[in-house]
GROMACS .gro file of C-alpha atoms in nm:
model
  282
    1MET     CA    1   0.820  -2.844   2.723
    2VAL     CA    2   0.676  -2.662   2.391
    3ASP     CA    3   0.772  -2.864   2.130
    4LEU     CA    4   0.877  -2.557   1.808
    5ALA     CA    5   0.807  -2.801   1.554
    6TYR     CA    6   0.451  -2.796   1.606
    7PHE     CA    7   0.412  -2.450   1.523
    8LEU     CA    8   0.534  -2.537   1.140
    9PRO     CA    9   0.295  -2.555   0.835
   10PRO     CA   10   0.298  -2.984   0.744
   11SER     CA   11   0.535  -3.011   0.477
   12GLN     CA   12   0.313  -3.229   0.255
   13GLY     CA   13  -0.045  -3.210   0.199
   14GLU     CA   14  -0.265  -2.832   0.249
   15LEU     CA   15  -0.207  -2.581   0.519
   16ASN     CA   16  -0.559  -2.578   0.745
   17LEU     CA   17  -0.510  -2.320   0.961
   18GLU     CA   18  -0.851  -2.411   1.129
   19ALA     CA   19  -0.591  -2.704   1.276
   20TYR     CA   20  -0.425  -2.450   1.509
   21ASN     CA   21  -0.609  -2.306   1.835
   22PRO     CA   22  -0.502  -1.914   1.867
   23SER     CA   23  -0.605  -1.988   2.219
   24TYR     CA   24  -0.320  -2.245   2.249
   25THR     CA   25  -0.113  -2.219   2.572
   26PHE     CA   26   0.052  -2.584   2.598
   27ASN     CA   27  -0.122  -2.479   2.941
   28LEU     CA   28   0.149  -2.266   3.070
   29ASP     CA   29   0.136  -2.108   3.349
   30LYS     CA   30   0.091  -1.687   3.281
   31THR     CA   31   0.359  -1.537   3.534
   32ASN     CA   32   0.648  -1.861   3.479
   33ALA     CA   33   0.585  -1.803   3.106
   34LYS     CA   34   0.668  -1.420   3.139
   35LYS     CA   35   0.975  -1.509   3.394
   36GLU     CA   36   1.049  -1.725   3.114
   37ALA     CA   37   1.019  -1.444   2.869
   38GLN     CA   38   1.249  -1.245   3.023
   39THR     CA   39   1.539  -1.471   3.078
   40LEU     CA   40   1.530  -1.571   2.691
   41GLY     CA   41   1.509  -1.187   2.629
   42LEU     CA   42   1.854  -1.171   2.830
   43LEU     CA   43   1.969  -1.439   2.562
   44LEU     CA   44   1.865  -1.335   2.220
   45ASN     CA   45   2.065  -0.982   2.359
   46GLU     CA   46   2.397  -1.261   2.402
   47TRP     CA   47   2.307  -1.390   2.049
   48GLN     CA   48   2.247  -1.001   1.908
   49THR     CA   49   2.585  -0.907   2.053
   50LYS     CA   50   2.776  -1.179   1.876
   51LEU     CA   51   2.581  -1.136   1.575
   52PHE     CA   52   2.675  -0.755   1.507
   53ALA     CA   53   3.053  -0.795   1.618
   54GLU     CA   54   3.108  -1.122   1.379
   55GLN     CA   55   2.964  -0.863   1.093
   56LYS     CA   56   2.918  -1.244   0.854
   57GLN     CA   57   2.540  -1.307   0.955
   58GLY     CA   58   2.242  -1.099   0.961
   59LEU     CA   59   1.863  -1.205   1.037
   60LEU     CA   60   1.544  -1.047   0.885
   61ILE     CA   61   1.248  -1.119   1.064
   62ILE     CA   62   0.860  -1.103   0.931
   63PHE     CA   63   0.537  -1.022   1.092
   64GLN     CA   64   0.221  -1.092   0.937
   65ALA     CA   65  -0.127  -1.052   1.086
   66MET     CA   66  -0.508  -0.998   1.021
   67ASP     CA   67  -0.509  -0.622   1.192
   68SER     CA   68  -0.266  -0.394   1.367
   69ILE     CA   69  -0.127  -0.679   1.602
   70ALA     CA   70   0.184  -0.704   1.320
   71LYS     CA   71   0.225  -0.315   1.432
   72LEU     CA   72   0.567  -0.271   1.649
   73SER     CA   73   0.461  -0.133   1.896
   74ASN     CA   74   0.264  -0.459   2.009
   75LEU     CA   75   0.628  -0.653   1.956
   76GLN     CA   76   0.847  -0.448   2.126
   77GLN     CA   77   0.799  -0.700   2.468
   78VAL     CA   78   1.020  -0.969   2.248
   79PHE     CA   79   1.259  -0.733   2.179
   80THR     CA   80   1.271  -0.504   2.472
   81GLY     CA   81   1.682  -0.637   2.549
   82LEU     CA   82   1.780  -0.578   2.242
   83SER     CA   83   2.077  -0.306   2.128
   84PRO     CA   84   1.892  -0.023   1.932
   85HIS     CA   85   2.240  -0.038   1.761
   86GLY     CA   86   2.237  -0.366   1.617
   87ILE     CA   87   1.873  -0.369   1.525
   88SER     CA   88   1.610  -0.208   1.230
   89ALA     CA   89   1.296  -0.213   1.172
   90HIS     CA   90   1.062  -0.096   0.855
   91THR     CA   91   0.657  -0.102   0.816
   92PHE     CA   92   0.565  -0.036   0.448
   93ASP     CA   93   0.325   0.204   0.345
   94PRO     CA   94   0.102   0.090   0.004
   95PRO     CA   95   0.376   0.094  -0.297
   96GLY     CA   96   0.347   0.465  -0.445
   97ILE     CA   97   0.340   0.561  -0.818
   98ASP     CA   98   0.713   0.517  -0.822
   99ASP     CA   99   0.678   0.157  -0.644
  100GLN     CA  100   0.444   0.022  -0.889
  101ARG     CA  101   0.646   0.112  -1.223
  102HIS     CA  102   0.940  -0.143  -1.109
  103ASP     CA  103   0.880  -0.534  -0.912
  104PHE     CA  104   0.727  -0.505  -0.657
  105LEU     CA  105   0.992  -0.655  -0.445
  106ARG     CA  106   1.261  -0.358  -0.550
  107ARG     CA  107   1.147  -0.154  -0.256
  108PHE     CA  108   1.193  -0.436   0.036
  109HIS     CA  109   1.547  -0.556  -0.068
  110HIS     CA  110   1.714  -0.212   0.027
  111TYR     CA  111   1.591  -0.252   0.383
  112VAL     CA  112   1.728  -0.642   0.378
  113PRO     CA  113   1.934  -0.638   0.704
  114SER     CA  114   2.320  -0.554   0.643
  115LYS     CA  115   2.512  -0.843   0.807
  116GLY     CA  116   2.513  -0.820   1.162
  117MET     CA  117   2.217  -0.690   1.203
  118ILE     CA  118   1.898  -0.802   1.260
  119GLY     CA  119   1.619  -0.680   1.077
  120ILE     CA  120   1.182  -0.664   1.108
  121PHE     CA  121   0.972  -0.625   0.843
  122SER     CA  122   0.631  -0.503   0.955
  123HIS     CA  123   0.378  -0.512   0.685
  124SER     CA  124   0.622  -0.669   0.443
  125TYR     CA  125   0.600  -0.750   0.094
  126TYR     CA  126   0.370  -1.049   0.214
  127GLU     CA  127   0.071  -0.803   0.296
  128TRP     CA  128   0.055  -0.619  -0.017
  129ILE     CA  129  -0.028  -0.932  -0.217
  130LEU     CA  130  -0.261  -1.089   0.016
  131ARG     CA  131  -0.483  -0.753   0.074
  132ASN     CA  132  -0.483  -0.816  -0.291
  133MET     CA  133  -0.565  -1.136  -0.281
  134VAL     CA  134  -0.885  -1.060  -0.051
  135ASN     CA  135  -0.953  -0.706  -0.254
  136GLU     CA  136  -0.881  -0.783  -0.617
  137GLY     CA  137  -0.847  -1.175  -0.611
  138ILE     CA  138  -0.516  -1.327  -0.827
  139GLU     CA  139  -0.539  -1.611  -1.072
  140PRO     CA  140  -0.355  -1.945  -0.935
  141LYS     CA  141  -0.082  -1.868  -1.168
  142GLY     CA  142  -0.052  -1.464  -1.103
  143LEU     CA  143   0.026  -1.629  -0.750
  144HIS     CA  144   0.216  -1.904  -0.774
  145ASN     CA  145   0.466  -1.696  -0.982
  146HIS     CA  146   0.438  -1.471  -0.693
  147ALA     CA  147   0.519  -1.701  -0.435
  148THR     CA  148   0.831  -1.822  -0.722
  149HIS     CA  149   0.976  -1.473  -0.665
  150ILE     CA  150   0.979  -1.463  -0.359
  151ASN     CA  151   1.114  -1.776  -0.256
  152SER     CA  152   1.383  -1.707  -0.486
  153PHE     CA  153   1.453  -1.382  -0.311
  154GLU     CA  154   1.468  -1.555   0.052
  155LEU     CA  155   1.713  -1.813  -0.114
  156LEU     CA  156   1.941  -1.531  -0.212
  157LEU     CA  157   1.910  -1.379   0.113
  158ARG     CA  158   2.006  -1.658   0.262
  159ASP     CA  159   2.256  -1.743   0.070
  160THR     CA  160   2.454  -1.415   0.130
  161GLY     CA  161   2.434  -1.424   0.479
  162THR     CA  162   2.094  -1.387   0.571
  163GLN     CA  163   1.879  -1.585   0.744
  164VAL     CA  164   1.484  -1.516   0.692
  165ILE     CA  165   1.202  -1.659   0.986
  166LYS     CA  166   0.844  -1.517   0.893
  167PHE     CA  167   0.583  -1.523   1.217
  168TYR     CA  168   0.191  -1.546   1.125
  169LEU     CA  169   0.025  -1.429   1.437
  170HIS     CA  170  -0.273  -1.630   1.455
  171ILE     CA  171  -0.560  -1.478   1.635
  172SER     CA  172  -0.999  -1.576   1.584
  173ARG     CA  173  -1.247  -1.386   1.456
  174GLN     CA  174  -1.350  -1.359   1.802
  175GLU     CA  175  -1.062  -1.217   1.953
  176HIS     CA  176  -1.008  -0.983   1.655
  177ARG     CA  177  -1.363  -0.849   1.732
  178HIS     CA  178  -1.314  -0.827   2.084
  179ARG     CA  179  -0.947  -0.579   2.000
  180LEU     CA  180  -1.146  -0.375   1.717
  181LEU     CA  181  -1.449  -0.261   1.981
  182GLN     CA  182  -1.154  -0.181   2.254
  183ARG     CA  183  -1.012   0.009   1.998
  184LEU     CA  184  -1.362   0.184   1.890
  185SER     CA  185  -1.442   0.261   2.250
  186ASN     CA  186  -1.076   0.452   2.314
  187PRO     CA  187  -1.070   0.761   2.137
  188GLU     CA  188  -0.683   0.714   2.201
  189GLU     CA  189  -0.673   0.379   1.986
  190HIS     CA  190  -0.859   0.540   1.660
  191TRP     CA  191  -0.567   0.645   1.504
  192LYS     CA  192  -0.453   0.208   1.516
  193LEU     CA  193  -0.790   0.147   1.308
  194THR     CA  194  -0.795   0.093   0.901
  195PRO     CA  195  -1.096   0.047   0.670
  196THR     CA  196  -0.891  -0.326   0.664
  197ASP     CA  197  -0.936  -0.440   0.982
  198LEU     CA  198  -1.367  -0.392   0.906
  199HIS     CA  199  -1.311  -0.568   0.557
  200ILE     CA  200  -1.089  -0.888   0.730
  201GLN     CA  201  -1.358  -0.880   0.967
  202LYS     CA  202  -1.635  -0.915   0.736
  203HIS     CA  203  -1.445  -1.150   0.504
  204TRP     CA  204  -1.289  -1.382   0.734
  205SER     CA  205  -1.279  -1.668   0.517
  206GLN     CA  206  -1.154  -1.516   0.241
  207THR     CA  207  -0.912  -1.389   0.443
  208ILE     CA  208  -0.796  -1.707   0.579
  209LYS     CA  209  -0.798  -1.910   0.266
  210SER     CA  210  -0.537  -1.624   0.172
  211TYR     CA  211  -0.309  -1.686   0.421
  212GLU     CA  212  -0.342  -2.086   0.388
  213GLN     CA  213  -0.258  -2.023   0.015
  214ILE     CA  214   0.086  -1.778   0.053
  215ILE     CA  215   0.228  -1.952   0.375
  216GLN     CA  216   0.198  -2.317   0.217
  217LEU     CA  217   0.382  -2.156  -0.144
  218THR     CA  218   0.668  -1.999   0.061
  219HIS     CA  219   0.760  -2.172   0.360
  220SER     CA  220   1.066  -2.422   0.311
  221PRO     CA  221   1.300  -2.528   0.632
  222LEU     CA  222   1.546  -2.284   0.476
  223HIS     CA  223   1.289  -1.984   0.554
  224PRO     CA  224   1.003  -2.080   0.773
  225TRP     CA  225   0.709  -1.985   0.829
  226TYR     CA  226   0.562  -2.053   1.199
  227ILE     CA  227   0.191  -2.023   1.305
  228ILE     CA  228   0.186  -1.793   1.625
  229PRO     CA  229  -0.123  -1.866   1.852
  230SER     CA  230  -0.162  -1.503   1.955
  231ASP     CA  231  -0.511  -1.507   2.143
  232TYR     CA  232  -0.255  -1.463   2.426
  233THR     CA  233  -0.026  -1.186   2.414
  234TRP     CA  234   0.185  -1.366   2.727
  235PHE     CA  235   0.211  -1.664   2.513
  236ARG     CA  236   0.248  -1.532   2.140
  237ASP     CA  237   0.542  -1.297   2.265
  238LEU     CA  238   0.764  -1.631   2.463
  239LEU     CA  239   0.729  -1.810   2.154
  240ILE     CA  240   0.853  -1.582   1.933
  241ALA     CA  241   1.145  -1.579   2.210
  242LYS     CA  242   1.152  -1.888   2.218
  243ILE     CA  243   1.196  -1.955   1.854
  244LEU     CA  244   1.430  -1.665   1.769
  245ASN     CA  245   1.670  -1.821   2.024
  246HIS     CA  246   1.612  -2.138   1.824
  247THR     CA  247   1.718  -1.954   1.512
  248LEU     CA  248   2.003  -1.755   1.653
  249THR     CA  249   2.147  -2.050   1.819
  250ALA     CA  250   2.170  -2.267   1.451
  251MET     CA  251   2.323  -1.971   1.305
  252LYS     CA  252   2.559  -2.028   1.579
  253PRO     CA  253   2.716  -1.635   1.532
  254SER     CA  254   3.056  -1.622   1.767
  255TYR     CA  255   3.322  -1.355   1.873
  256PRO     CA  256   3.557  -1.267   1.599
  257VAL     CA  257   3.932  -1.398   1.684
  258ILE     CA  258   4.151  -1.103   1.549
  259GLN     CA  259   4.468  -0.912   1.649
  260PRO     CA  260   4.370  -0.598   1.930
  261PRO     CA  261   4.496  -0.250   1.734
  262PHE     CA  262   4.683  -0.206   2.039
  263ASN     CA  263   4.858  -0.329   2.356
  264ILE     CA  264   4.891  -0.241   2.727
  265ASP     CA  265   5.250  -0.071   2.599
  266ASP     CA  266   5.096   0.176   2.376
  267LEU     CA  267   4.867   0.286   2.714
  268PRO     CA  268   5.023   0.609   2.843
  269GLU     CA  269   5.237   0.584   3.185
  270GLU     CA  270   4.929   0.721   3.386
  271VAL     CA  271   4.678   0.497   3.220
  272VAL     CA  272   4.868   0.184   3.293
  273THR     CA  273   4.933   0.291   3.679
  274ASN     CA  274   4.546   0.419   3.705
  275LEU     CA  275   4.416   0.065   3.605
  276SER     CA  276   4.691  -0.078   3.825
  277LYS     CA  277   4.559   0.090   4.172
  278LYS     CA  278   4.209   0.010   4.080
  279ALA     CA  279   4.299  -0.348   4.016
  280LYS     CA  280   4.453  -0.413   4.387
  281LYS     CA  281   4.153  -0.226   4.532
  282LYS     CA  282   3.938  -0.485   4.399
   0.00000   0.00000   0.00000
Protein backbone atom coordinates (compact mmCIF):
# COMPACT_ATOMS: atom_id res chain seq x y z
CA MET A 1 0.00 0.00 0.00
CA VAL A 2 1.50 3.32 -1.11
CA ASP A 3 1.23 6.04 1.55
CA LEU A 4 0.74 9.31 -0.34
CA ALA A 5 1.65 11.37 2.73
CA TYR A 6 5.21 10.07 2.39
CA PHE A 7 5.67 12.21 -0.72
CA LEU A 8 4.63 15.50 0.88
CA PRO A 9 7.25 17.98 2.11
CA PRO A 10 7.57 18.24 5.90
CA SER A 11 5.09 20.52 7.64
CA GLN A 12 7.84 21.76 9.95
CA GLY A 13 11.57 22.23 9.54
CA GLU A 14 13.58 22.54 6.35
CA LEU A 15 13.04 20.40 3.26
CA ASN A 16 15.95 18.09 2.41
CA LEU A 17 15.44 16.52 -1.01
CA GLU A 18 18.32 14.12 -0.40
CA ALA A 19 16.04 12.39 2.11
CA TYR A 20 13.75 11.41 -0.79
CA ASN A 21 15.15 8.53 -2.83
CA PRO A 22 14.49 9.26 -6.55
CA SER A 23 14.69 5.50 -7.24
CA TYR A 24 12.10 4.58 -4.60
CA THR A 25 9.34 2.26 -5.82
CA PHE A 26 7.75 0.99 -2.58
CA ASN A 27 9.01 -2.47 -3.71
CA LEU A 28 6.13 -2.67 -6.19
CA ASP A 29 6.14 -5.10 -9.10
CA LYS A 30 6.54 -3.23 -12.38
CA THR A 31 4.00 -5.29 -14.34
CA ASN A 32 1.35 -5.03 -11.63
CA ALA A 33 2.05 -1.32 -11.23
CA LYS A 34 1.45 -0.69 -14.92
CA LYS A 35 -1.86 -2.59 -14.75
CA GLU A 36 -2.91 -0.56 -11.73
CA ALA A 37 -1.99 2.65 -13.51
CA GLN A 38 -4.28 1.66 -16.40
CA THR A 39 -7.14 1.02 -13.97
CA LEU A 40 -6.53 4.38 -12.33
CA GLY A 41 -6.60 5.97 -15.77
CA LEU A 42 -10.16 4.72 -16.24
CA LEU A 43 -11.13 6.19 -12.88
CA LEU A 44 -9.56 9.50 -13.87
CA ASN A 45 -11.72 9.49 -16.99
CA GLU A 46 -14.85 9.07 -14.84
CA TRP A 47 -13.82 11.92 -12.55
CA GLN A 48 -13.03 14.14 -15.53
CA THR A 49 -16.47 13.48 -17.04
CA LYS A 50 -18.17 14.44 -13.76
CA LEU A 51 -15.98 17.53 -13.42
CA PHE A 52 -16.83 18.64 -16.96
CA ALA A 53 -20.55 17.95 -16.49
CA GLU A 54 -20.72 19.72 -13.13
CA GLN A 55 -19.00 22.94 -14.34
CA LYS A 56 -18.39 24.13 -10.77
CA GLN A 57 -14.70 23.35 -10.19
CA GLY A 58 -11.41 23.29 -12.05
CA LEU A 59 -8.11 21.49 -11.46
CA LEU A 60 -4.69 22.98 -12.24
CA ILE A 61 -1.77 20.52 -12.31
CA ILE A 62 1.76 21.93 -12.27
CA PHE A 63 4.84 19.89 -13.19
CA GLN A 64 8.40 20.92 -12.32
CA ALA A 65 11.52 18.91 -13.04
CA MET A 66 15.25 19.17 -13.46
CA ASP A 67 15.17 18.70 -17.23
CA SER A 68 12.89 17.94 -20.13
CA ILE A 69 11.18 15.09 -18.26
CA ALA A 70 8.74 17.87 -17.38
CA LYS A 71 7.69 17.96 -21.03
CA LEU A 72 4.10 16.87 -21.36
CA SER A 73 4.91 14.29 -24.06
CA ASN A 74 6.80 12.27 -21.45
CA LEU A 75 3.77 12.23 -19.15
CA GLN A 76 1.16 11.37 -21.75
CA GLN A 77 0.66 7.86 -20.31
CA VAL A 78 -0.96 9.37 -17.21
CA PHE A 79 -3.48 11.32 -19.27
CA THR A 80 -4.10 8.86 -22.11
CA GLY A 81 -7.66 8.05 -21.01
CA LEU A 82 -8.78 11.66 -20.60
CA SER A 83 -10.99 13.42 -23.11
CA PRO A 84 -9.29 16.29 -24.99
CA HIS A 85 -12.51 18.31 -24.61
CA GLY A 86 -11.97 18.63 -20.87
CA ILE A 87 -8.22 19.19 -20.67
CA SER A 88 -5.81 21.97 -21.63
CA ALA A 89 -2.02 21.90 -21.53
CA HIS A 90 0.44 24.78 -21.72
CA THR A 91 4.23 25.01 -21.81
CA PHE A 92 5.49 28.53 -21.24
CA ASP A 93 8.47 30.07 -23.02
CA PRO A 94 10.75 32.61 -21.32
CA PRO A 95 8.96 35.92 -20.68
CA GLY A 96 9.07 38.31 -23.63
CA ILE A 97 9.60 42.06 -23.56
CA ASP A 98 5.88 42.76 -23.05
CA ASP A 99 5.67 40.14 -20.27
CA GLN A 100 8.56 41.80 -18.45
CA ARG A 101 6.57 45.04 -18.30
CA HIS A 102 3.91 43.36 -16.17
CA ASP A 103 3.81 41.31 -12.97
CA PHE A 104 5.30 37.84 -13.40
CA LEU A 105 1.98 36.03 -12.88
CA ARG A 106 -0.03 37.96 -15.47
CA ARG A 107 0.60 35.69 -18.46
CA PHE A 108 -0.16 32.53 -16.48
CA HIS A 109 -3.49 33.68 -15.08
CA HIS A 110 -5.00 33.78 -18.57
CA TYR A 111 -4.44 30.02 -19.01
CA VAL A 112 -5.81 28.86 -15.67
CA PRO A 113 -8.45 26.19 -16.43
CA SER A 114 -12.07 27.32 -16.40
CA LYS A 115 -14.66 25.52 -14.31
CA GLY A 116 -15.13 21.96 -15.52
CA MET A 117 -11.63 21.76 -16.98
CA ILE A 118 -8.33 20.14 -16.05
CA GLY A 119 -5.33 22.33 -16.87
CA ILE A 120 -1.67 21.32 -17.00
CA PHE A 121 1.27 23.73 -16.73
CA SER A 122 4.79 22.72 -17.72
CA HIS A 123 7.48 25.40 -17.29
CA SER A 124 5.12 27.39 -15.10
CA TYR A 125 5.80 30.50 -13.02
CA TYR A 126 7.97 28.30 -10.80
CA GLU A 127 10.25 27.49 -13.72
CA TRP A 128 11.37 31.05 -14.35
CA ILE A 129 11.87 31.86 -10.68
CA LEU A 130 14.01 28.73 -10.32
CA ARG A 131 16.08 29.60 -13.38
CA ASN A 132 16.75 33.07 -12.01
CA MET A 133 17.71 31.56 -8.66
CA VAL A 134 20.25 29.23 -10.28
CA ASN A 135 21.59 31.55 -13.00
CA GLU A 136 21.54 34.95 -11.33
CA GLY A 137 20.65 34.42 -7.70
CA ILE A 138 17.74 36.02 -5.86
CA GLU A 139 18.05 37.82 -2.56
CA PRO A 140 16.15 36.11 0.30
CA LYS A 141 13.74 39.06 0.52
CA GLY A 142 13.00 38.83 -3.22
CA LEU A 143 12.43 35.08 -3.02
CA HIS A 144 10.03 35.45 -0.09
CA ASN A 145 8.17 38.16 -1.99
CA HIS A 146 7.77 35.87 -5.01
CA ALA A 147 6.58 33.04 -2.75
CA THR A 148 4.07 35.33 -1.02
CA HIS A 149 2.60 36.40 -4.37
CA ILE A 150 2.42 32.77 -5.58
CA ASN A 151 0.69 31.63 -2.40
CA SER A 152 -1.83 34.46 -2.70
CA PHE A 153 -2.41 33.65 -6.37
CA GLU A 154 -2.98 29.95 -5.72
CA LEU A 155 -5.26 30.77 -2.80
CA LEU A 156 -7.25 33.05 -5.09
CA LEU A 157 -7.63 30.18 -7.54
CA ARG A 158 -8.81 27.83 -4.82
CA ASP A 159 -11.25 30.39 -3.44
CA THR A 160 -12.76 30.76 -6.90
CA GLY A 161 -13.12 27.02 -7.51
CA THR A 162 -9.79 25.85 -8.95
CA GLN A 163 -7.76 23.30 -6.99
CA VAL A 164 -3.98 23.59 -7.52
CA ILE A 165 -1.72 20.55 -7.18
CA LYS A 166 2.03 20.57 -7.85
CA PHE A 167 4.43 17.76 -8.74
CA TYR A 168 8.20 17.94 -8.44
CA LEU A 169 9.58 15.08 -10.56
CA HIS A 170 12.61 14.07 -8.52
CA ILE A 171 15.48 12.36 -10.37
CA SER A 172 19.06 11.61 -9.36
CA ARG A 173 22.05 13.36 -10.88
CA GLN A 174 23.16 10.03 -12.35
CA GLU A 175 19.78 9.47 -14.02
CA HIS A 176 19.78 13.03 -15.30
CA ARG A 177 23.22 12.48 -16.86
CA HIS A 178 22.09 9.12 -18.30
CA ARG A 179 19.11 10.74 -20.03
CA LEU A 180 21.29 13.49 -21.45
CA LEU A 181 23.71 10.90 -22.84
CA GLN A 182 20.82 8.99 -24.43
CA ARG A 183 19.59 12.12 -26.17
CA LEU A 184 23.08 13.09 -27.32
CA SER A 185 23.54 9.65 -28.89
CA ASN A 186 20.28 9.88 -30.85
CA PRO A 187 20.10 12.67 -33.48
CA GLU A 188 16.30 12.44 -33.45
CA GLU A 189 16.30 13.55 -29.80
CA HIS A 190 18.75 16.44 -30.07
CA TRP A 191 15.83 18.86 -30.22
CA LYS A 192 14.97 17.93 -26.62
CA LEU A 193 18.27 19.29 -25.31
CA THR A 194 18.70 22.83 -24.02
CA PRO A 195 21.66 24.73 -22.54
CA THR A 196 19.77 24.66 -19.24
CA ASP A 197 20.20 20.86 -19.09
CA LEU A 198 23.99 21.25 -19.12
CA HIS A 199 23.88 24.14 -16.66
CA ILE A 200 21.83 22.06 -14.20
CA GLN A 201 24.24 19.11 -14.48
CA LYS A 202 27.18 21.41 -13.72
CA HIS A 203 25.40 23.21 -10.85
CA TRP A 204 23.41 20.32 -9.41
CA SER A 205 23.75 21.17 -5.71
CA GLN A 206 22.76 24.79 -6.26
CA THR A 207 19.74 23.71 -8.32
CA ILE A 208 18.60 21.24 -5.67
CA LYS A 209 18.92 23.95 -3.02
CA SER A 210 16.75 26.28 -5.11
CA TYR A 211 14.06 23.63 -5.44
CA GLU A 212 14.14 23.01 -1.70
CA GLN A 213 13.65 26.69 -0.97
CA ILE A 214 10.79 27.36 -3.38
CA ILE A 215 8.92 24.14 -2.55
CA GLN A 216 9.19 24.77 1.16
CA LEU A 217 7.93 28.36 0.79
CA THR A 218 4.95 27.48 -1.44
CA HIS A 219 3.73 24.16 -0.03
CA SER A 220 0.53 24.05 1.99
CA PRO A 221 -2.35 21.62 2.55
CA LEU A 222 -4.53 23.84 0.35
CA HIS A 223 -2.20 23.79 -2.66
CA PRO A 224 0.33 21.02 -1.97
CA TRP A 225 3.58 19.94 -3.53
CA TYR A 226 4.26 16.21 -4.04
CA ILE A 227 7.85 14.98 -4.41
CA ILE A 228 7.64 12.21 -7.03
CA PRO A 229 10.52 9.68 -7.32
CA SER A 230 11.07 9.68 -11.09
CA ASP A 231 14.13 7.57 -11.88
CA TYR A 232 11.65 4.83 -12.84
CA THR A 233 8.98 6.27 -15.12
CA TRP A 234 6.51 3.44 -14.49
CA PHE A 235 6.44 4.24 -10.75
CA ARG A 236 6.28 7.97 -11.46
CA ASP A 237 3.20 7.49 -13.65
CA LEU A 238 1.48 5.23 -11.13
CA LEU A 239 2.08 7.62 -8.25
CA ILE A 240 0.83 10.66 -10.19
CA ALA A 241 -2.33 8.73 -11.19
CA LYS A 242 -2.91 7.78 -7.55
CA ILE A 243 -2.52 11.34 -6.33
CA LEU A 244 -4.78 12.75 -9.03
CA ASN A 245 -7.49 10.23 -8.16
CA HIS A 246 -7.06 11.09 -4.49
CA THR A 247 -7.38 14.80 -5.28
CA LEU A 248 -10.47 14.42 -7.47
CA THR A 249 -12.09 12.14 -4.91
CA ALA A 250 -11.69 14.92 -2.33
CA MET A 251 -13.12 17.48 -4.80
CA LYS A 252 -16.23 15.27 -5.21
CA PRO A 253 -17.44 16.46 -8.62
CA SER A 254 -20.85 15.00 -9.47
CA TYR A 255 -23.33 14.95 -12.32
CA PRO A 256 -25.75 17.90 -12.09
CA VAL A 257 -29.41 17.23 -11.34
CA ILE A 258 -31.26 19.20 -13.98
CA GLN A 259 -34.57 19.14 -15.80
CA PRO A 260 -34.04 17.82 -19.35
CA PRO A 261 -34.91 20.37 -22.07
CA PHE A 262 -37.41 17.92 -23.63
CA ASN A 263 -38.99 14.54 -22.92
CA ILE A 264 -39.91 11.42 -24.88
CA ASP A 265 -43.28 12.83 -25.91
CA ASP A 266 -41.52 15.70 -27.70
CA LEU A 267 -39.60 13.33 -30.03
CA PRO A 268 -40.97 12.64 -33.53
CA GLU A 269 -43.21 9.58 -33.48
CA GLU A 270 -41.06 7.55 -35.90
CA VAL A 271 -38.04 7.98 -33.59
CA VAL A 272 -40.02 6.69 -30.62
CA THR A 273 -41.18 3.70 -32.66
CA ASN A 274 -37.63 2.83 -33.72
CA LEU A 275 -36.42 3.07 -30.14
CA SER A 276 -39.16 0.66 -29.02
CA LYS A 277 -38.17 -1.87 -31.72
CA LYS A 278 -34.50 -1.74 -30.71
CA ALA A 279 -35.41 -2.21 -27.06
CA LYS A 280 -37.42 -5.35 -27.90
CA LYS A 281 -34.50 -6.84 -29.89
CA LYS A 282 -32.15 -6.37 -26.95
